[in-house]
């Protein structure tokens, strides 16, 4: 089946630095990918919709200048957490749907970010 | 009101029990409905899609009532391996490429 790969799976960074997370669709082209964040014991919250070749659409309350999204190709979207703070520590997951099957959404493995 | 609401958990049940999860959604324009399963510290995985006619997959049965905006998941003869968090998921507008809205999840713990 279709696969979405996310990298890195785990990262620890210092406050004030930036972290880039990559999300790739391995065997299908995704014009749209989604970025979610999940805090412990909470559900996934949609942060933004990544659109290939155009600006991302951010959900209410998500700072676009802090969470930079780039979707430069049909198989790759990146999320950069800029000037990270400890409160940004969370589990970040991307997802995409295979337009050929038009049903199941596939998720990357997630990135556990810890800001110290 | 949350867009997708689920039973608060956790559910603690013995092996072999039947467990029912309930979910309601607020937007009547919702298009597609799913149950996902998420194990601790892992990404969600699709358990099953939910159709108006109801659908069954082995020990799992899902139901959708569009009039009541209600979705359910029934697990029969629960196994230890069923322990996980179950997420009710709704998509709003199909041509947005699959934007998923998640319920808060209901944690299930199956005990020997």
PDB file of C-alpha atoms in Angstrom:
ATOM      1  CA  UNK A   1       0.000   0.000   0.000  1.00  0.00           C
ATOM      2  CA  UNK A   2       0.896   3.650  -0.192  1.00  0.00           C
ATOM      3  CA  UNK A   3       3.518   4.800   2.259  1.00  0.00           C
ATOM      4  CA  UNK A   4       4.387   8.107   3.828  1.00  0.00           C
ATOM      5  CA  UNK A   5       7.829   8.451   5.329  1.00  0.00           C
ATOM      6  CA  UNK A   6       8.732  11.045   7.924  1.00  0.00           C
ATOM      7  CA  UNK A   7      12.196  11.990   9.124  1.00  0.00           C
ATOM      8  CA  UNK A   8      13.644  12.330  11.694  1.00  0.00           C
ATOM      9  CA  UNK A   9      11.718  10.146  14.112  1.00  0.00           C
ATOM     10  CA  UNK A  10      13.208  11.803  17.142  1.00  0.00           C
ATOM     11  CA  UNK A  11      15.099  15.042  17.665  1.00  0.00           C
ATOM     12  CA  UNK A  12      16.383  16.953  20.651  1.00  0.00           C
ATOM     13  CA  UNK A  13      17.353  20.553  20.131  1.00  0.00           C
ATOM     14  CA  UNK A  14      18.308  23.577  22.162  1.00  0.00           C
ATOM     15  CA  UNK A  15      15.962  26.483  22.748  1.00  0.00           C
ATOM     16  CA  UNK A  16      16.250  29.075  20.043  1.00  0.00           C
ATOM     17  CA  UNK A  17      17.357  26.726  17.299  1.00  0.00           C
ATOM     18  CA  UNK A  18      15.332  25.565  14.308  1.00  0.00           C
ATOM     19  CA  UNK A  19      14.350  22.036  13.400  1.00  0.00           C
ATOM     20  CA  UNK A  20      13.284  20.751   9.998  1.00  0.00           C
ATOM     21  CA  UNK A  21      10.998  17.734   9.613  1.00  0.00           C
ATOM     22  CA  UNK A  22      10.537  16.040   6.266  1.00  0.00           C
ATOM     23  CA  UNK A  23       7.512  14.173   4.998  1.00  0.00           C
ATOM     24  CA  UNK A  24       7.681  12.140   1.809  1.00  0.00           C
ATOM     25  CA  UNK A  25       5.085  10.196  -0.106  1.00  0.00           C
ATOM     26  CA  UNK A  26       7.018   7.200  -1.379  1.00  0.00           C
ATOM     27  CA  UNK A  27       4.877   5.749  -4.123  1.00  0.00           C
ATOM     28  CA  UNK A  28       2.294   8.368  -4.935  1.00  0.00           C
ATOM     29  CA  UNK A  29       2.143  12.055  -5.657  1.00  0.00           C
ATOM     30  CA  UNK A  30       0.513  14.206  -3.042  1.00  0.00           C
ATOM     31  CA  UNK A  31      -0.515  17.723  -3.990  1.00  0.00           C
ATOM     32  CA  UNK A  32      -1.754  18.132  -0.441  1.00  0.00           C
ATOM     33  CA  UNK A  33      -0.203  17.001   2.799  1.00  0.00           C
ATOM     34  CA  UNK A  34      -1.273  17.708   6.342  1.00  0.00           C
ATOM     35  CA  UNK A  35       0.728  18.465   9.445  1.00  0.00           C
ATOM     36  CA  UNK A  36      -0.573  17.523  12.874  1.00  0.00           C
ATOM     37  CA  UNK A  37       0.696  18.012  16.378  1.00  0.00           C
ATOM     38  CA  UNK A  38      -0.115  15.784  19.324  1.00  0.00           C
ATOM     39  CA  UNK A  39       0.586  16.597  22.960  1.00  0.00           C
ATOM     40  CA  UNK A  40       0.643  13.775  25.542  1.00  0.00           C
ATOM     41  CA  UNK A  41      -2.761  12.269  26.255  1.00  0.00           C
ATOM     42  CA  UNK A  42      -4.371  14.493  23.634  1.00  0.00           C
ATOM     43  CA  UNK A  43      -5.607  13.908  20.128  1.00  0.00           C
ATOM     44  CA  UNK A  44      -4.024  15.011  16.889  1.00  0.00           C
ATOM     45  CA  UNK A  45      -4.585  18.654  16.127  1.00  0.00           C
ATOM     46  CA  UNK A  46      -4.318  19.832  12.557  1.00  0.00           C
ATOM     47  CA  UNK A  47      -1.729  22.585  12.270  1.00  0.00           C
ATOM     48  CA  UNK A  48      -1.702  23.300   8.562  1.00  0.00           C
ATOM     49  CA  UNK A  49      -2.430  22.053   5.093  1.00  0.00           C
ATOM     50  CA  UNK A  50       0.590  21.957   2.838  1.00  0.00           C
ATOM     51  CA  UNK A  51      -0.148  22.705  -0.818  1.00  0.00           C
ATOM     52  CA  UNK A  52       2.318  21.864  -3.557  1.00  0.00           C
ATOM     53  CA  UNK A  53       3.435  24.991  -5.370  1.00  0.00           C
ATOM     54  CA  UNK A  54       1.521  27.425  -3.204  1.00  0.00           C
ATOM     55  CA  UNK A  55       1.308  28.738   0.331  1.00  0.00           C
ATOM     56  CA  UNK A  56       0.271  26.517   3.173  1.00  0.00           C
ATOM     57  CA  UNK A  57      -3.065  27.032   4.870  1.00  0.00           C
ATOM     58  CA  UNK A  58      -2.730  27.366   8.628  1.00  0.00           C
ATOM     59  CA  UNK A  59      -5.342  26.526  11.219  1.00  0.00           C
ATOM     60  CA  UNK A  60      -6.475  29.183  13.635  1.00  0.00           C
ATOM     61  CA  UNK A  61      -3.964  29.806  16.375  1.00  0.00           C
ATOM     62  CA  UNK A  62      -0.982  28.339  14.521  1.00  0.00           C
ATOM     63  CA  UNK A  63       1.759  30.857  13.841  1.00  0.00           C
ATOM     64  CA  UNK A  64       2.821  30.670  10.218  1.00  0.00           C
ATOM     65  CA  UNK A  65       6.104  32.470  10.888  1.00  0.00           C
ATOM     66  CA  UNK A  66       7.033  29.963  13.541  1.00  0.00           C
ATOM     67  CA  UNK A  67       6.000  26.820  11.698  1.00  0.00           C
ATOM     68  CA  UNK A  68       7.321  27.209   8.184  1.00  0.00           C
ATOM     69  CA  UNK A  69       5.934  24.805   5.621  1.00  0.00           C
ATOM     70  CA  UNK A  70       7.396  24.193   2.211  1.00  0.00           C
ATOM     71  CA  UNK A  71       5.873  21.838  -0.351  1.00  0.00           C
ATOM     72  CA  UNK A  72       8.289  22.178  -3.216  1.00  0.00           C
ATOM     73  CA  UNK A  73       7.547  18.906  -4.968  1.00  0.00           C
ATOM     74  CA  UNK A  74       4.706  16.442  -5.322  1.00  0.00           C
ATOM     75  CA  UNK A  75       6.362  14.003  -2.935  1.00  0.00           C
ATOM     76  CA  UNK A  76       7.947  16.199  -0.280  1.00  0.00           C
ATOM     77  CA  UNK A  77       6.673  18.605   2.338  1.00  0.00           C
ATOM     78  CA  UNK A  78       8.810  20.056   5.103  1.00  0.00           C
ATOM     79  CA  UNK A  79       7.879  21.620   8.415  1.00  0.00           C
ATOM     80  CA  UNK A  80      10.445  23.858  10.080  1.00  0.00           C
ATOM     81  CA  UNK A  81       9.955  24.779  13.703  1.00  0.00           C
ATOM     82  CA  UNK A  82      11.809  28.060  14.042  1.00  0.00           C
ATOM     83  CA  UNK A  83      13.264  29.444  17.256  1.00  0.00           C
ATOM     84  CA  UNK A  84      12.034  26.420  19.131  1.00  0.00           C
ATOM     85  CA  UNK A  85      10.971  26.691  22.752  1.00  0.00           C
ATOM     86  CA  UNK A  86      10.309  23.941  25.306  1.00  0.00           C
ATOM     87  CA  UNK A  87       6.548  24.381  24.826  1.00  0.00           C
ATOM     88  CA  UNK A  88       7.028  23.318  21.203  1.00  0.00           C
ATOM     89  CA  UNK A  89       8.048  19.872  22.437  1.00  0.00           C
ATOM     90  CA  UNK A  90       5.476  17.548  20.963  1.00  0.00           C
ATOM     91  CA  UNK A  91       4.794  14.716  18.537  1.00  0.00           C
ATOM     92  CA  UNK A  92       4.516  16.028  14.977  1.00  0.00           C
ATOM     93  CA  UNK A  93       2.897  13.837  12.310  1.00  0.00           C
ATOM     94  CA  UNK A  94       2.295  14.366   8.635  1.00  0.00           C
ATOM     95  CA  UNK A  95      -0.300  12.660   6.480  1.00  0.00           C
ATOM     96  CA  UNK A  96      -1.397  12.420   2.890  1.00  0.00           C
ATOM     97  CA  UNK A  97      -4.006  10.655   0.864  1.00  0.00           C
ATOM     98  CA  UNK A  98      -3.232   8.642  -2.216  1.00  0.00           C
ATOM     99  CA  UNK A  99      -5.410  10.301  -4.881  1.00  0.00           C
ATOM    100  CA  UNK A 100      -5.593   7.001  -6.765  1.00  0.00           C
ATOM    101  CA  UNK A 101      -7.477   5.270  -3.969  1.00  0.00           C
ATOM    102  CA  UNK A 102      -9.207   8.353  -2.554  1.00  0.00           C
ATOM    103  CA  UNK A 103      -9.888   6.763   0.776  1.00  0.00           C
ATOM    104  CA  UNK A 104      -7.406   5.966   3.474  1.00  0.00           C
ATOM    105  CA  UNK A 105      -5.052   8.658   4.750  1.00  0.00           C
ATOM    106  CA  UNK A 106      -1.527   7.492   5.389  1.00  0.00           C
ATOM    107  CA  UNK A 107       0.591   8.850   8.159  1.00  0.00           C
ATOM    108  CA  UNK A 108       4.279   9.326   8.572  1.00  0.00           C
ATOM    109  CA  UNK A 109       5.903   7.667  11.542  1.00  0.00           C
ATOM    110  CA  UNK A 110       5.879  10.912  13.478  1.00  0.00           C
ATOM    111  CA  UNK A 111       8.660  13.059  14.889  1.00  0.00           C
ATOM    112  CA  UNK A 112       9.079  13.415  18.614  1.00  0.00           C
ATOM    113  CA  UNK A 113      10.588  16.832  19.218  1.00  0.00           C
ATOM    114  CA  UNK A 114      12.128  17.704  22.552  1.00  0.00           C
ATOM    115  CA  UNK A 115      13.365  21.246  23.072  1.00  0.00           C
ATOM    116  CA  UNK A 116      15.723  21.679  26.011  1.00  0.00           C
TER     117      UNK A 116
ATOM    118  CA  UNK B   1     -18.572  22.483  20.655  1.00  0.00           C
ATOM    119  CA  UNK B   2     -15.833  20.221  19.314  1.00  0.00           C
ATOM    120  CA  UNK B   3     -16.157  19.110  15.724  1.00  0.00           C
ATOM    121  CA  UNK B   4     -15.731  15.461  16.646  1.00  0.00           C
ATOM    122  CA  UNK B   5     -16.459  14.188  20.133  1.00  0.00           C
ATOM    123  CA  UNK B   6     -15.870  10.749  21.568  1.00  0.00           C
ATOM    124  CA  UNK B   7     -16.619   8.936  24.800  1.00  0.00           C
ATOM    125  CA  UNK B   8     -14.147   9.943  27.459  1.00  0.00           C
ATOM    126  CA  UNK B   9     -12.036   7.003  28.535  1.00  0.00           C
ATOM    127  CA  UNK B  10     -10.291   5.010  29.500  1.00  0.00           C
ATOM    128  CA  UNK B  11     -12.199   1.777  29.080  1.00  0.00           C
ATOM    129  CA  UNK B  12     -10.805  -1.102  31.113  1.00  0.00           C
ATOM    130  CA  UNK B  13     -12.287  -4.450  30.127  1.00  0.00           C
ATOM    131  CA  UNK B  14     -11.442  -8.151  30.554  1.00  0.00           C
ATOM    132  CA  UNK B  15     -10.465 -10.309  27.621  1.00  0.00           C
ATOM    133  CA  UNK B  16     -13.456 -11.543  25.701  1.00  0.00           C
ATOM    134  CA  UNK B  17     -15.622  -8.554  26.541  1.00  0.00           C
ATOM    135  CA  UNK B  18     -17.601  -6.576  23.987  1.00  0.00           C
ATOM    136  CA  UNK B  19     -16.724  -2.896  23.854  1.00  0.00           C
ATOM    137  CA  UNK B  20     -18.635  -0.065  22.194  1.00  0.00           C
ATOM    138  CA  UNK B  21     -17.190   3.303  21.241  1.00  0.00           C
ATOM    139  CA  UNK B  22     -19.402   6.259  20.409  1.00  0.00           C
ATOM    140  CA  UNK B  23     -18.652   9.368  18.427  1.00  0.00           C
ATOM    141  CA  UNK B  24     -20.631  12.398  17.289  1.00  0.00           C
ATOM    142  CA  UNK B  25     -19.705  15.038  14.739  1.00  0.00           C
ATOM    143  CA  UNK B  26     -21.045  18.551  14.442  1.00  0.00           C
ATOM    144  CA  UNK B  27     -20.749  19.360  10.742  1.00  0.00           C
ATOM    145  CA  UNK B  28     -23.557  17.864   8.681  1.00  0.00           C
ATOM    146  CA  UNK B  29     -21.495  18.395   5.534  1.00  0.00           C
ATOM    147  CA  UNK B  30     -18.989  15.780   6.660  1.00  0.00           C
ATOM    148  CA  UNK B  31     -18.127  13.443   3.842  1.00  0.00           C
ATOM    149  CA  UNK B  32     -16.214  10.418   5.044  1.00  0.00           C
ATOM    150  CA  UNK B  33     -15.825   8.660   8.336  1.00  0.00           C
ATOM    151  CA  UNK B  34     -13.180   6.415   9.786  1.00  0.00           C
ATOM    152  CA  UNK B  35     -11.969   4.691  12.891  1.00  0.00           C
ATOM    153  CA  UNK B  36      -8.218   4.807  13.445  1.00  0.00           C
ATOM    154  CA  UNK B  37      -6.197   3.028  16.052  1.00  0.00           C
ATOM    155  CA  UNK B  38      -3.167   4.590  17.704  1.00  0.00           C
ATOM    156  CA  UNK B  39      -0.703   2.689  19.830  1.00  0.00           C
ATOM    157  CA  UNK B  40       1.359   4.573  22.363  1.00  0.00           C
ATOM    158  CA  UNK B  41       3.933   6.868  20.738  1.00  0.00           C
ATOM    159  CA  UNK B  42       3.100   5.632  17.257  1.00  0.00           C
ATOM    160  CA  UNK B  43       1.294   7.085  14.285  1.00  0.00           C
ATOM    161  CA  UNK B  44      -2.437   6.368  13.779  1.00  0.00           C
ATOM    162  CA  UNK B  45      -3.345   3.458  11.556  1.00  0.00           C
ATOM    163  CA  UNK B  46      -6.622   2.965   9.763  1.00  0.00           C
ATOM    164  CA  UNK B  47      -8.846   0.400  11.442  1.00  0.00           C
ATOM    165  CA  UNK B  48     -11.838   0.711   9.162  1.00  0.00           C
ATOM    166  CA  UNK B  49     -13.905   3.085   7.118  1.00  0.00           C
ATOM    167  CA  UNK B  50     -17.488   3.652   8.179  1.00  0.00           C
ATOM    168  CA  UNK B  51     -20.416   3.480   5.777  1.00  0.00           C
ATOM    169  CA  UNK B  52     -24.078   4.321   6.175  1.00  0.00           C
ATOM    170  CA  UNK B  53     -25.011   0.716   5.552  1.00  0.00           C
ATOM    171  CA  UNK B  54     -22.760  -0.404   8.366  1.00  0.00           C
ATOM    172  CA  UNK B  55     -19.753  -2.576   7.858  1.00  0.00           C
ATOM    173  CA  UNK B  56     -18.062  -5.431   9.603  1.00  0.00           C
ATOM    174  CA  UNK B  57     -14.507  -6.715   9.604  1.00  0.00           C
ATOM    175  CA  UNK B  58     -14.053  -9.779  11.744  1.00  0.00           C
ATOM    176  CA  UNK B  59     -14.642  -8.792  15.367  1.00  0.00           C
ATOM    177  CA  UNK B  60     -15.101  -5.127  14.454  1.00  0.00           C
ATOM    178  CA  UNK B  61     -18.382  -3.526  13.405  1.00  0.00           C
ATOM    179  CA  UNK B  62     -18.810   0.121  12.473  1.00  0.00           C
ATOM    180  CA  UNK B  63     -22.043   2.021  12.078  1.00  0.00           C
ATOM    181  CA  UNK B  64     -22.905   5.484  10.783  1.00  0.00           C
ATOM    182  CA  UNK B  65     -26.122   7.396  11.359  1.00  0.00           C
ATOM    183  CA  UNK B  66     -26.044  10.551   9.243  1.00  0.00           C
ATOM    184  CA  UNK B  67     -29.344  11.839  10.584  1.00  0.00           C
ATOM    185  CA  UNK B  68     -28.036  11.737  14.138  1.00  0.00           C
ATOM    186  CA  UNK B  69     -24.465  12.543  13.107  1.00  0.00           C
ATOM    187  CA  UNK B  70     -23.328   9.572  15.105  1.00  0.00           C
ATOM    188  CA  UNK B  71     -20.667   6.935  14.521  1.00  0.00           C
ATOM    189  CA  UNK B  72     -20.007   3.795  16.499  1.00  0.00           C
ATOM    190  CA  UNK B  73     -17.439   1.032  16.725  1.00  0.00           C
ATOM    191  CA  UNK B  74     -18.121  -2.324  18.331  1.00  0.00           C
ATOM    192  CA  UNK B  75     -15.352  -4.739  19.243  1.00  0.00           C
ATOM    193  CA  UNK B  76     -16.433  -8.266  20.092  1.00  0.00           C
ATOM    194  CA  UNK B  77     -14.380 -10.859  21.945  1.00  0.00           C
ATOM    195  CA  UNK B  78     -11.719  -8.288  22.796  1.00  0.00           C
ATOM    196  CA  UNK B  79      -8.077  -9.367  22.834  1.00  0.00           C
ATOM    197  CA  UNK B  80      -5.126  -8.053  24.799  1.00  0.00           C
ATOM    198  CA  UNK B  81      -3.742  -6.759  21.508  1.00  0.00           C
ATOM    199  CA  UNK B  82      -6.789  -4.515  21.088  1.00  0.00           C
ATOM    200  CA  UNK B  83      -5.420  -2.247  23.824  1.00  0.00           C
ATOM    201  CA  UNK B  84      -4.850   1.118  22.157  1.00  0.00           C
ATOM    202  CA  UNK B  85      -6.464   4.488  21.678  1.00  0.00           C
ATOM    203  CA  UNK B  86      -9.317   4.533  19.177  1.00  0.00           C
ATOM    204  CA  UNK B  87      -9.790   7.689  17.166  1.00  0.00           C
ATOM    205  CA  UNK B  88     -12.980   8.720  15.433  1.00  0.00           C
ATOM    206  CA  UNK B  89     -12.078  10.645  12.285  1.00  0.00           C
ATOM    207  CA  UNK B  90     -14.155  12.729   9.898  1.00  0.00           C
ATOM    208  CA  UNK B  91     -13.302  14.433   6.636  1.00  0.00           C
ATOM    209  CA  UNK B  92     -15.157  17.617   5.811  1.00  0.00           C
ATOM    210  CA  UNK B  93     -14.615  18.550   2.216  1.00  0.00           C
ATOM    211  CA  UNK B  94     -13.334  15.834  -0.027  1.00  0.00           C
ATOM    212  CA  UNK B  95     -11.712  18.007  -2.604  1.00  0.00           C
ATOM    213  CA  UNK B  96      -9.396  19.482  -0.016  1.00  0.00           C
ATOM    214  CA  UNK B  97      -7.371  16.357  -0.422  1.00  0.00           C
ATOM    215  CA  UNK B  98      -8.342  14.546   2.709  1.00  0.00           C
ATOM    216  CA  UNK B  99      -8.222  16.941   5.642  1.00  0.00           C
ATOM    217  CA  UNK B 100      -8.959  14.796   8.668  1.00  0.00           C
ATOM    218  CA  UNK B 101     -10.594  15.992  11.851  1.00  0.00           C
ATOM    219  CA  UNK B 102      -9.867  13.792  14.862  1.00  0.00           C
ATOM    220  CA  UNK B 103     -11.846  13.132  17.960  1.00  0.00           C
ATOM    221  CA  UNK B 104      -9.943  13.224  21.195  1.00  0.00           C
ATOM    222  CA  UNK B 105      -9.651   9.441  21.244  1.00  0.00           C
ATOM    223  CA  UNK B 106     -10.854   6.796  23.654  1.00  0.00           C
ATOM    224  CA  UNK B 107      -8.261   4.653  25.339  1.00  0.00           C
ATOM    225  CA  UNK B 108      -8.987   0.951  25.649  1.00  0.00           C
ATOM    226  CA  UNK B 109      -7.148  -1.354  28.012  1.00  0.00           C
ATOM    227  CA  UNK B 110      -7.934  -5.060  27.769  1.00  0.00           C
ATOM    228  CA  UNK B 111      -6.842  -7.049  30.808  1.00  0.00           C
ATOM    229  CA  UNK B 112      -6.204 -10.794  31.135  1.00  0.00           C
TER     230      UNK B 112
END
